[in-house]
Coordinates of C-alpha atoms and ligand atoms in Angstrom, one line a residue:
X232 CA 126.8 80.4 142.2
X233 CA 124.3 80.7 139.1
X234 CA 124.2 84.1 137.1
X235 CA 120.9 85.7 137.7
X236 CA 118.5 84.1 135.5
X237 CA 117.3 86.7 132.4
X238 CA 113.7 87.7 132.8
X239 CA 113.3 87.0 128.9
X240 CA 114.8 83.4 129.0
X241 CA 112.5 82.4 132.3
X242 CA 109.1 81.5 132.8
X243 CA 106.7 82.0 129.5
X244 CA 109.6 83.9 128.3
X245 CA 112.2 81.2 128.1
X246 CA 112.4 79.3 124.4
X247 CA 111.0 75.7 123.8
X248 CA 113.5 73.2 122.2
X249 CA 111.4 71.1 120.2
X250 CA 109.7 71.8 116.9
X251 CA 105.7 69.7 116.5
X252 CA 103.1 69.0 114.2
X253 CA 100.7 68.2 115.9
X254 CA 96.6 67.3 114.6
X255 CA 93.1 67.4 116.1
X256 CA 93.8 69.6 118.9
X257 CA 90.9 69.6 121.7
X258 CA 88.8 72.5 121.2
X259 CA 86.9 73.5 124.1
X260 CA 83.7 75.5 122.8
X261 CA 83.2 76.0 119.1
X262 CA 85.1 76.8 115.9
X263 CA 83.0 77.6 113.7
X264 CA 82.6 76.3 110.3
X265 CA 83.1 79.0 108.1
X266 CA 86.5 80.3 109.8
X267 CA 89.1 78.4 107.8
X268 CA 92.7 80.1 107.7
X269 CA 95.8 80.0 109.5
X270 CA 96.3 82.3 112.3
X271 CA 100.7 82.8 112.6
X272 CA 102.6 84.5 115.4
X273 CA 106.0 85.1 115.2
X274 CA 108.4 85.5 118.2
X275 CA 111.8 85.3 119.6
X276 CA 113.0 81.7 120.8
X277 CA 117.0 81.6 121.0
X278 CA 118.5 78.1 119.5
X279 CA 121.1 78.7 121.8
X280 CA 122.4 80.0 125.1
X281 CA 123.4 83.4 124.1
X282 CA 127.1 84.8 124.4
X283 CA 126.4 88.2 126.1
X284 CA 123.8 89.9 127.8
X285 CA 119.9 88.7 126.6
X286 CA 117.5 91.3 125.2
X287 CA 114.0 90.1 124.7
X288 CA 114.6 91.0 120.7
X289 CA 118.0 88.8 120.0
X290 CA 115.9 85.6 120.0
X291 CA 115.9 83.7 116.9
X292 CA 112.4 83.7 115.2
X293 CA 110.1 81.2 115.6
X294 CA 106.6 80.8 114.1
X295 CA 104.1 79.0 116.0
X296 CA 101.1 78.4 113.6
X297 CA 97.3 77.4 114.5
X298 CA 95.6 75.9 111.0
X299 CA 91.7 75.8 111.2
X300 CA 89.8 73.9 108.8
X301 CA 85.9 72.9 109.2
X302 CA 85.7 73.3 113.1
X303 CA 89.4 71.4 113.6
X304 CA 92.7 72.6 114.3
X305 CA 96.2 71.8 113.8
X306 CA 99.4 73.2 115.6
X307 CA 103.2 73.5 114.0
X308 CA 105.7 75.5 115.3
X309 CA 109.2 76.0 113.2
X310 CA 112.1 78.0 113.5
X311 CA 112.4 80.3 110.9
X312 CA 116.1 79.4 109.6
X313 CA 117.9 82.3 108.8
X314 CA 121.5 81.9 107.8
X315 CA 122.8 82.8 111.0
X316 CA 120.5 80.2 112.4
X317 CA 122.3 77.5 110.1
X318 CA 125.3 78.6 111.1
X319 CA 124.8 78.2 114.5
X320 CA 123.2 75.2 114.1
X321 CA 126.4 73.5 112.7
X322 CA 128.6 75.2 115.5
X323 CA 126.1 74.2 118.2
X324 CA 126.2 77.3 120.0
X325 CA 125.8 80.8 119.5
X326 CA 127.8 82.8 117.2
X327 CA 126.5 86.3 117.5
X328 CA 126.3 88.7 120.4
X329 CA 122.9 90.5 120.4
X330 CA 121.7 94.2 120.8
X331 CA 123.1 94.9 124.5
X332 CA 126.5 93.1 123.5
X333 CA 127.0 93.9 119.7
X334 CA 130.5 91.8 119.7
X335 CA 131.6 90.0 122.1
X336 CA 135.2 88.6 121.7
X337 CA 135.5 85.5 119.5
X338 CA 131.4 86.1 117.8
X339 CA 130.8 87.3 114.6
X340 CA 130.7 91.1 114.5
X341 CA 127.3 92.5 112.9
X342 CA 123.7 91.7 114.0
X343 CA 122.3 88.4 113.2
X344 CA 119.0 88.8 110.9
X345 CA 117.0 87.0 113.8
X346 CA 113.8 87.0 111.6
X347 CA 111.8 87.1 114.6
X348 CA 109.1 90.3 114.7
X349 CA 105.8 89.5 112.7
X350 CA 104.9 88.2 109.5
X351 CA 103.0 89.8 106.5
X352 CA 100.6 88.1 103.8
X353 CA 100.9 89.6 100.6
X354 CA 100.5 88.4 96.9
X355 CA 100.3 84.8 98.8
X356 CA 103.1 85.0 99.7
X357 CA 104.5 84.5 103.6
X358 CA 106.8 86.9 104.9
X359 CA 108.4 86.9 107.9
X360 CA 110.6 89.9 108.8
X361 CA 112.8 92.0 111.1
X362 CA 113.6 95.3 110.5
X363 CA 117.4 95.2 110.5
X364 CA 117.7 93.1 106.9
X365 CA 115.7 91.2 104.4
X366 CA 112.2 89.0 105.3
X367 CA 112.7 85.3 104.8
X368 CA 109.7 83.6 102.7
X369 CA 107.7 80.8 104.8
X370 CA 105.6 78.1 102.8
X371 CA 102.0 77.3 104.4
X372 CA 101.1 75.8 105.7
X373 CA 104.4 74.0 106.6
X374 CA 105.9 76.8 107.8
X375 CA 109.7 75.5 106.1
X376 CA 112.1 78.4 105.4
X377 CA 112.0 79.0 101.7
X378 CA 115.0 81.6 102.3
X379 CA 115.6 85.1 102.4
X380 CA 113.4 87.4 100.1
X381 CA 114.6 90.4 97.9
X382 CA 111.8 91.1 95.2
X383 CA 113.8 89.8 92.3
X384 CA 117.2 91.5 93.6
X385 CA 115.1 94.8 93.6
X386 CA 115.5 95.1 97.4
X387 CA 118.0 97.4 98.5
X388 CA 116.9 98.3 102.3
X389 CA 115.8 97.0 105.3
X390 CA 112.3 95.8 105.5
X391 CA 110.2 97.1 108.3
X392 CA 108.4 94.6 110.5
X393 CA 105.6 96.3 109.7
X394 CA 104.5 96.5 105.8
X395 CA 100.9 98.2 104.8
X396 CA 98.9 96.4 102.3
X397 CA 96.5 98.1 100.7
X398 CA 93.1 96.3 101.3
X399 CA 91.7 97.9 98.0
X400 CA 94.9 98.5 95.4
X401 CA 96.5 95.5 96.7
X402 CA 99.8 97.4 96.9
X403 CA 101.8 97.0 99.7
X404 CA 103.9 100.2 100.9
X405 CA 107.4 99.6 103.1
X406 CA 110.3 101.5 104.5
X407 CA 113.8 100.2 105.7
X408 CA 116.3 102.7 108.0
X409 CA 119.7 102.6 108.4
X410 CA 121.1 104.5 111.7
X411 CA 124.7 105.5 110.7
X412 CA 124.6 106.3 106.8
X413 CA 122.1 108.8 105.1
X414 CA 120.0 108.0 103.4
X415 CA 118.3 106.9 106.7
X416 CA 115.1 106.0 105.2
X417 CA 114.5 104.1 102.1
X418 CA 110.9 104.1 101.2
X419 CA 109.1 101.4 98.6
X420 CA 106.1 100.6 96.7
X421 CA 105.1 96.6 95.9
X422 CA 102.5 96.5 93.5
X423 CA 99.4 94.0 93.8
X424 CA 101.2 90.9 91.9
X425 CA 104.3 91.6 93.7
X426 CA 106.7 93.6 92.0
X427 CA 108.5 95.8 93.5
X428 CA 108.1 98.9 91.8
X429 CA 110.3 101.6 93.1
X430 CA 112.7 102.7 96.2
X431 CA 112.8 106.5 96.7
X432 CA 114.9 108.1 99.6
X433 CA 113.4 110.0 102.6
X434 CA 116.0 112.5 103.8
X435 CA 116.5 112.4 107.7
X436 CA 118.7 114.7 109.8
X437 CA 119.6 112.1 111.8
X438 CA 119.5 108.1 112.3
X439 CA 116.3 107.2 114.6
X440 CA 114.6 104.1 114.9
X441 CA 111.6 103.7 113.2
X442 CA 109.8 101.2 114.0
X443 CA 106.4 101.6 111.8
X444 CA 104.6 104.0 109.9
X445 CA 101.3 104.3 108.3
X446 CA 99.3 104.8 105.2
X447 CA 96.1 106.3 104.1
X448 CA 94.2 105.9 100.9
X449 CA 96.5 108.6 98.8
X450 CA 99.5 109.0 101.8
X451 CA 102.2 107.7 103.2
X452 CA 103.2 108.8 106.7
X453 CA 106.6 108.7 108.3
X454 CA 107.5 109.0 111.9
X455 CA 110.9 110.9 112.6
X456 CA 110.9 110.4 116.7
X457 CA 113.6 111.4 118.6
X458 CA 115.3 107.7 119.3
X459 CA 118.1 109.1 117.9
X460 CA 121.2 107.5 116.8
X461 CA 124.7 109.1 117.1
X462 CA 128.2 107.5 117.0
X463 CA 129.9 110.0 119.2
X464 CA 127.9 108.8 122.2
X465 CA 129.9 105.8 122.0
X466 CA 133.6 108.0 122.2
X467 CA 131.5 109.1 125.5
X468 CA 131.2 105.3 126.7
X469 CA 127.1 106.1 126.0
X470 CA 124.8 103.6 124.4
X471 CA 124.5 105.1 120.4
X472 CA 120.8 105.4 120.9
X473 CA 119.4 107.7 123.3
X474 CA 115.7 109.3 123.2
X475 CA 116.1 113.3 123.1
X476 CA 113.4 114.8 125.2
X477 CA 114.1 117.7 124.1
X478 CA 114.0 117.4 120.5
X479 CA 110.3 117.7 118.2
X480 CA 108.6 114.4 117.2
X481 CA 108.5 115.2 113.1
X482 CA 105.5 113.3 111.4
X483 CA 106.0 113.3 107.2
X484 CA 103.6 112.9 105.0
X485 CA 104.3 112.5 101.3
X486 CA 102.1 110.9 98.4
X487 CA 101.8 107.1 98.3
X488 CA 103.6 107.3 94.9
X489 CA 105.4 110.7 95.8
X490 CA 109.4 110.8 97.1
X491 CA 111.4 113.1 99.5
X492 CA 110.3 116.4 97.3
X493 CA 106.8 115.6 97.9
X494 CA 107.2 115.0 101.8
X495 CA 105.3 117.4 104.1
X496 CA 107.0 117.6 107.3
X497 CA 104.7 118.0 111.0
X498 CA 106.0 118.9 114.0
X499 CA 104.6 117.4 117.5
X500 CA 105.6 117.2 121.2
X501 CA 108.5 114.9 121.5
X502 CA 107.6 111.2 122.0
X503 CA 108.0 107.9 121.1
X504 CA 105.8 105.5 118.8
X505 CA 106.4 102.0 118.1
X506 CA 103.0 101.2 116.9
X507 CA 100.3 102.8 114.6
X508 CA 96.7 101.2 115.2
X509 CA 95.4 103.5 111.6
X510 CA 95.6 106.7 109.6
X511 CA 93.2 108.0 107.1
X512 CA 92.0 111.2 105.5
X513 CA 89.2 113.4 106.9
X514 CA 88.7 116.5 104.6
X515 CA 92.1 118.9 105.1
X516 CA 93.3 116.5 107.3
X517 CA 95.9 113.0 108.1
X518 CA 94.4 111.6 110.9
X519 CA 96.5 109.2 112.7
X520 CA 96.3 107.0 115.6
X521 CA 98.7 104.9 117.3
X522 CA 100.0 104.1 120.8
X523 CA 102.2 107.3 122.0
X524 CA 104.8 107.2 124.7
X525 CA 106.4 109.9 126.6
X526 CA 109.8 108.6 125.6
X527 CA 111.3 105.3 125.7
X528 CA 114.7 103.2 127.1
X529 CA 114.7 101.1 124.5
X530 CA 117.7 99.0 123.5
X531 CA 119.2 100.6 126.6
X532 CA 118.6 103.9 124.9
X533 CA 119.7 106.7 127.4
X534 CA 117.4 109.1 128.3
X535 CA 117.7 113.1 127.8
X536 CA 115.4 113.5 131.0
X537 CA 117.7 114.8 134.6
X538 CA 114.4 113.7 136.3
X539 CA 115.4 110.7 137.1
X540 CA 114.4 106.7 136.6
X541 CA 110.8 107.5 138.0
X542 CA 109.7 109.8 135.2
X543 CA 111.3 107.5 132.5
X544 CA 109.2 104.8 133.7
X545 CA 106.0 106.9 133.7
X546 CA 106.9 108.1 130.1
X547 CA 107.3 104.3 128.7
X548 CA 103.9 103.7 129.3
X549 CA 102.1 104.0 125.8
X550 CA 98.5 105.2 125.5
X551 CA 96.5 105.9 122.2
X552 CA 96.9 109.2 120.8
X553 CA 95.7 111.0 117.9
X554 CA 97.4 113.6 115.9
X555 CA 95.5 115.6 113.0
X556 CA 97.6 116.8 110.6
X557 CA 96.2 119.7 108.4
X558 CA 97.8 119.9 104.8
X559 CA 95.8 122.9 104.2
X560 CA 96.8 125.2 107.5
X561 CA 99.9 123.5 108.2
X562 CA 98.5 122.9 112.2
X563 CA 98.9 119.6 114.2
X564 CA 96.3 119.0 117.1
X565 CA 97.6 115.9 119.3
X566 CA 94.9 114.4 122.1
X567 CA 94.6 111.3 124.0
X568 CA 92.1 108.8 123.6
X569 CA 92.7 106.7 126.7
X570 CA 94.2 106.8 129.6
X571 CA 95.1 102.8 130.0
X572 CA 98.5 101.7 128.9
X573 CA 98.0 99.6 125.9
X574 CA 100.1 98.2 123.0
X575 CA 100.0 96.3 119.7
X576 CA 97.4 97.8 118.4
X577 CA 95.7 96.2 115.3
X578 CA 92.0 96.8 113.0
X579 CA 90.6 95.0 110.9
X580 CA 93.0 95.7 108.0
X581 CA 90.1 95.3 105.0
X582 CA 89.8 99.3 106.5
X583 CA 93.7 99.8 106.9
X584 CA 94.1 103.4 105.5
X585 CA 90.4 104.4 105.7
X586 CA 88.4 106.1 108.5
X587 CA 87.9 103.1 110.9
X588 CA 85.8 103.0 113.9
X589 CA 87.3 100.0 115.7
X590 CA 90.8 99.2 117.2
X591 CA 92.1 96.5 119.0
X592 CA 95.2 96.5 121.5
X593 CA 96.7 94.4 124.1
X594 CA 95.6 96.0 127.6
X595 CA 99.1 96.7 129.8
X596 CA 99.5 94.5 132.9
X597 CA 100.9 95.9 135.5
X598 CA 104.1 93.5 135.6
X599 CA 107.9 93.7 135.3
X600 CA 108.0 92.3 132.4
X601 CA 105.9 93.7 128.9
X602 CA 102.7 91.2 129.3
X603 CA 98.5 91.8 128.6
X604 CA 96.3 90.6 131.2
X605 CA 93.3 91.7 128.6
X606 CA 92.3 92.9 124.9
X607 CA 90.7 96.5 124.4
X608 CA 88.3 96.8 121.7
X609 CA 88.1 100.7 121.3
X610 CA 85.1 102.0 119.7
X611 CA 86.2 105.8 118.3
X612 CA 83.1 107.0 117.0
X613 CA 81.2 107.2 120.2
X614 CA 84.6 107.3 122.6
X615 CA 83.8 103.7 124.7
X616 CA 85.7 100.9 125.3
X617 CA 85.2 96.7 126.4
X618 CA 87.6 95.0 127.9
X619 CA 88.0 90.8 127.7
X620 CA 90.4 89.8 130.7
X621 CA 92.3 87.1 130.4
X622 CA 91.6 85.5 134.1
X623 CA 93.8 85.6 136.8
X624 CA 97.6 84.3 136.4
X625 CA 96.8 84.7 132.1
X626 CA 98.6 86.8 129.8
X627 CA 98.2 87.0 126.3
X628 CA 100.0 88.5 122.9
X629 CA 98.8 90.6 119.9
X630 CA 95.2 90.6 119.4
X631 CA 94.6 89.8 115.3
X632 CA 91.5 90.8 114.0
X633 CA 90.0 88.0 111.7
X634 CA 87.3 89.5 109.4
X635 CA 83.8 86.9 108.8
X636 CA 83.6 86.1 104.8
X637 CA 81.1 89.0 103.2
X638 CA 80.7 90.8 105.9
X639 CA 79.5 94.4 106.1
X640 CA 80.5 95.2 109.6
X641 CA 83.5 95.9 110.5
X642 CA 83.6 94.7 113.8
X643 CA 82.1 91.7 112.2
X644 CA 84.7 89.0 112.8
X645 CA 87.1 86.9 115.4
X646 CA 90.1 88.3 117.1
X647 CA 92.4 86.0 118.2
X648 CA 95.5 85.6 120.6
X649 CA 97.5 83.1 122.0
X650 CA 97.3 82.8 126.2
X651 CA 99.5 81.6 128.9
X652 CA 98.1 80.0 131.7
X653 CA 100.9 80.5 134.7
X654 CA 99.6 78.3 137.2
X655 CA 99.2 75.6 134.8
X656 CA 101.7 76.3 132.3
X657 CA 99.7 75.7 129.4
X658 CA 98.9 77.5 126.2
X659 CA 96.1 78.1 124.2
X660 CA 94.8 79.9 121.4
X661 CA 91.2 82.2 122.0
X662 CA 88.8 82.8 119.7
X663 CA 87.0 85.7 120.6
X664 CA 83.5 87.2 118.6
X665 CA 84.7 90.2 117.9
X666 CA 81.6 92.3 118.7
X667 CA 80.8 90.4 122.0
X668 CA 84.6 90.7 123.4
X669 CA 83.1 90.3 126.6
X670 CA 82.0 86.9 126.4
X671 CA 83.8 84.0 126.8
X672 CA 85.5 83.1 124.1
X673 CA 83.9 80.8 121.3
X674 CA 86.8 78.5 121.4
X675 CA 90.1 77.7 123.3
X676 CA 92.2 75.7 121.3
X677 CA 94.4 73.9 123.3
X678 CA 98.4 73.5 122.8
X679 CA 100.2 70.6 124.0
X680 CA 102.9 72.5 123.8
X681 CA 103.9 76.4 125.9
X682 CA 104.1 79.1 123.3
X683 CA 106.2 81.4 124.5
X684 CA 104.8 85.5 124.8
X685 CA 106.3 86.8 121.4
X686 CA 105.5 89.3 118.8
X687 CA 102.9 90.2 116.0
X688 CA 100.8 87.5 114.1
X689 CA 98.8 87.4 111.5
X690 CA 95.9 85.4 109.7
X691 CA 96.1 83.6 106.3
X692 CA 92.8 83.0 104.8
X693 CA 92.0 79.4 103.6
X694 CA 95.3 77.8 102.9
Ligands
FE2_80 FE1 106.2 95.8 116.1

């Protein structure tokens, strides 16, 4: 009799062995000329059978890499190899347990730094990253492991998956949390050429998992939701991390250059934010959007709700909120935007921090297992919405926004995903204009090889 096969190691979740290079990949439609980049998505792909129980976020990372150049494309994917990857390379099987079985007897105790969540472009330099230890550095467009990153020895945190880069100062802000030790949040500032500049504290009153954050032009905004972490759940044979419905959500917002003295704290209906499409100042006010749900079960995370499975489900579902924070008064007004699940939410990031009027997130499918059946572009200045469907039996990822060279629009650009085809079992990458997201897309690039649903991309202008 065979175990029950993982929903995360089967079907377009399971990993791919092999890494390629492979040139001149058939392009059905049009690339056009003047898009020349490298469009990245990172995602979990396990080397190895794994010891313990599989979550979707043990996999080791994996970067699979479309490179577009004068209306012709290239595919690599490589691993991205951490030490722990090395490691269990030489051994030849798994090491580590992962997040549902920390330590299993005979593995190594401690997380492995899987390296496996998204990738940031900063000061031309690759980085991909995981928000329990350091990024690792990736050369382009090979996509080799250079190794792991710490600004010079400066780092002294975690790095978020999710760094903000300033699209005017060129600094890029990022946080790292701890859950067992104050102080729970670390908060730093990278300047334009790289340098890490300083680390200041953010004082918690308890671990949580923070996932993201956001920025505006002169702010820096922390979410303190209540995915709290405490180790005397575990003397109670609980999971550490549970999700307190009935504590506050607390939004902070402090200074880009300001520390924990500075920090302004918000307090909101308790929920549960993994991603942040934008934030940005409107008079008095922090305006922030991002995907809110009721509460979550991540991780296993037990829930504070006696209502039962039913409601948990319901709460998981995100849909885009937004909260304005008034400095002035002190108030917070929370509304939703939507009422379809969506996630990943992204913008074109030459507006990151400033009042945008687009966003872009993967639309929900209503499956078992986390997968879009279409991309949302959300137009907030006249509250509409267009949908692109994938097409029956296709599922795709993040949605990255590419902007056009010297363009003035902001919607003026290409967003771009990879899809699964089930029925066939093929891959591609679509090329969508961003303000017809209706249409067809422009171009399909087709993979000779499945990329498996991961996690956040990005794109690399002419490398
Ligand atoms: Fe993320």
């Amino acid at each position: 009799m065979t175990a029950p096969l993982n929903a995360y190691l089967a079907d377009n979740f399971a990993p791919i062995r092999s890494e390629q290079t492979l040139d001149d990949l058939p392009v059905v439609g049009k690339l056009p000329t003047e898009l020349n980049g490298m469009f990245v998505r990172n995602g979990p792909n396990p080397q190895f059978p794994p010891l313990g129980r599989y979550h979707w976020f043990d996999g080791d990372g994996m970067l699979h890499g479309i490179h577009i150049h004068n209306g012709k494309a290239s595919y690599r994917n490589r691993y991205v190899r951490t030490n722990g990857f090395e490691q269990e390379n030489k051994a030849g099987r798994a090491l580590w347990g992962g997040f549902l079985d920390p330590a299993p007897s005979g593995s190594q105790g401690g997380f492995k730094n899987v390296a496996n969540t998204a990738l940031v472009w900063h000061h031309d330099r690759l980085l991909a990253l995981w928000e329990g230890g350091e990024p690792h550095a990736i050369a382009v467009p090979s996509l080799e492991t250079l190794g792991s990153y710490t600004f010079d020895g400066k780092l002294n945190s975690s790095v978020t998956a999710h760094p903000k880069v300033d699209p005017i100062t060129g600094e890029m802000m990022f946080f790292g949390y701890a859950l067992a030790q104050p102080p729970y949040v670390k908060y730093s500032v990278v300047s334009a050429h790289g340098e890490l500049l300083r680390t200041v504290a953010i004082e918690l009153p308890v671990g949580v998992m923070m996932h993201d954050f956001a920025i505006t032009e002169h702010y820096t905004l922390f979410m303190d939701l209540p995915l709290t972490f405490r180790l005397q759940r575990l003397q109670q044979g609980k999971p550490a991390l549970a999700f307190e419905h009935d504590r506050p959500s607390r939004f902070g917002i402090l200074p880009r250059h300001g520390d924990n003295r500075s920090i302004r704290w918000f307090e909101a209906p308790s929920c549960y934010i993994f991603h942040t499409l934008n934030a940005y100042e409107d008079g008095d006010e922090i305006v922030l959007i991002a995907c809110r749900m009721g509460g979550t079960s991540v991780l296993g995370a037990s829930s504070g709700s006696h209502e039962g499975d039913n409601r948990q489900i319901q709460t998981d579902l995100p849909l885009l909120h937004r909260w304005q924070f008034n400095l002035k008064t002190g108030t917070v007004q929370e509304q939703s935007l939507d009422d379809r699940p969506c996630e990943f939410p992204r913008i074109n990031e030459q507006y990151l921090g400033r009042r945008t009027r687009y966003g872009y997130a993967g639309k929900s499918a209503p499956t078992a297992t986390p997968k879009f059946d279409g991309l949302i572009k959300f137009d907030l200045g006249n509250h509409s919405s267009q949908t692109h469907h994938f097409g029956t039996g296709r599922y795709g990822g993040e949605g990255v926004f590419v902007p056009r060279s010297g363009a003035t629009d902001e919607d003026d650009g290409w967003l771009m995903t990879f899809v699964h085809d089930e029925a066939q079992d093929t891959s591609e990458l679509i090329v969508l204009n961003a303000q017809a997201v209706t249409d067809e897309p422009i171009a399909r690039v087709l993979i000779p090889q499945r990329v498996p649903y991961g996690f956040h991309g990005t794109w690399i202008p002419a490398v």
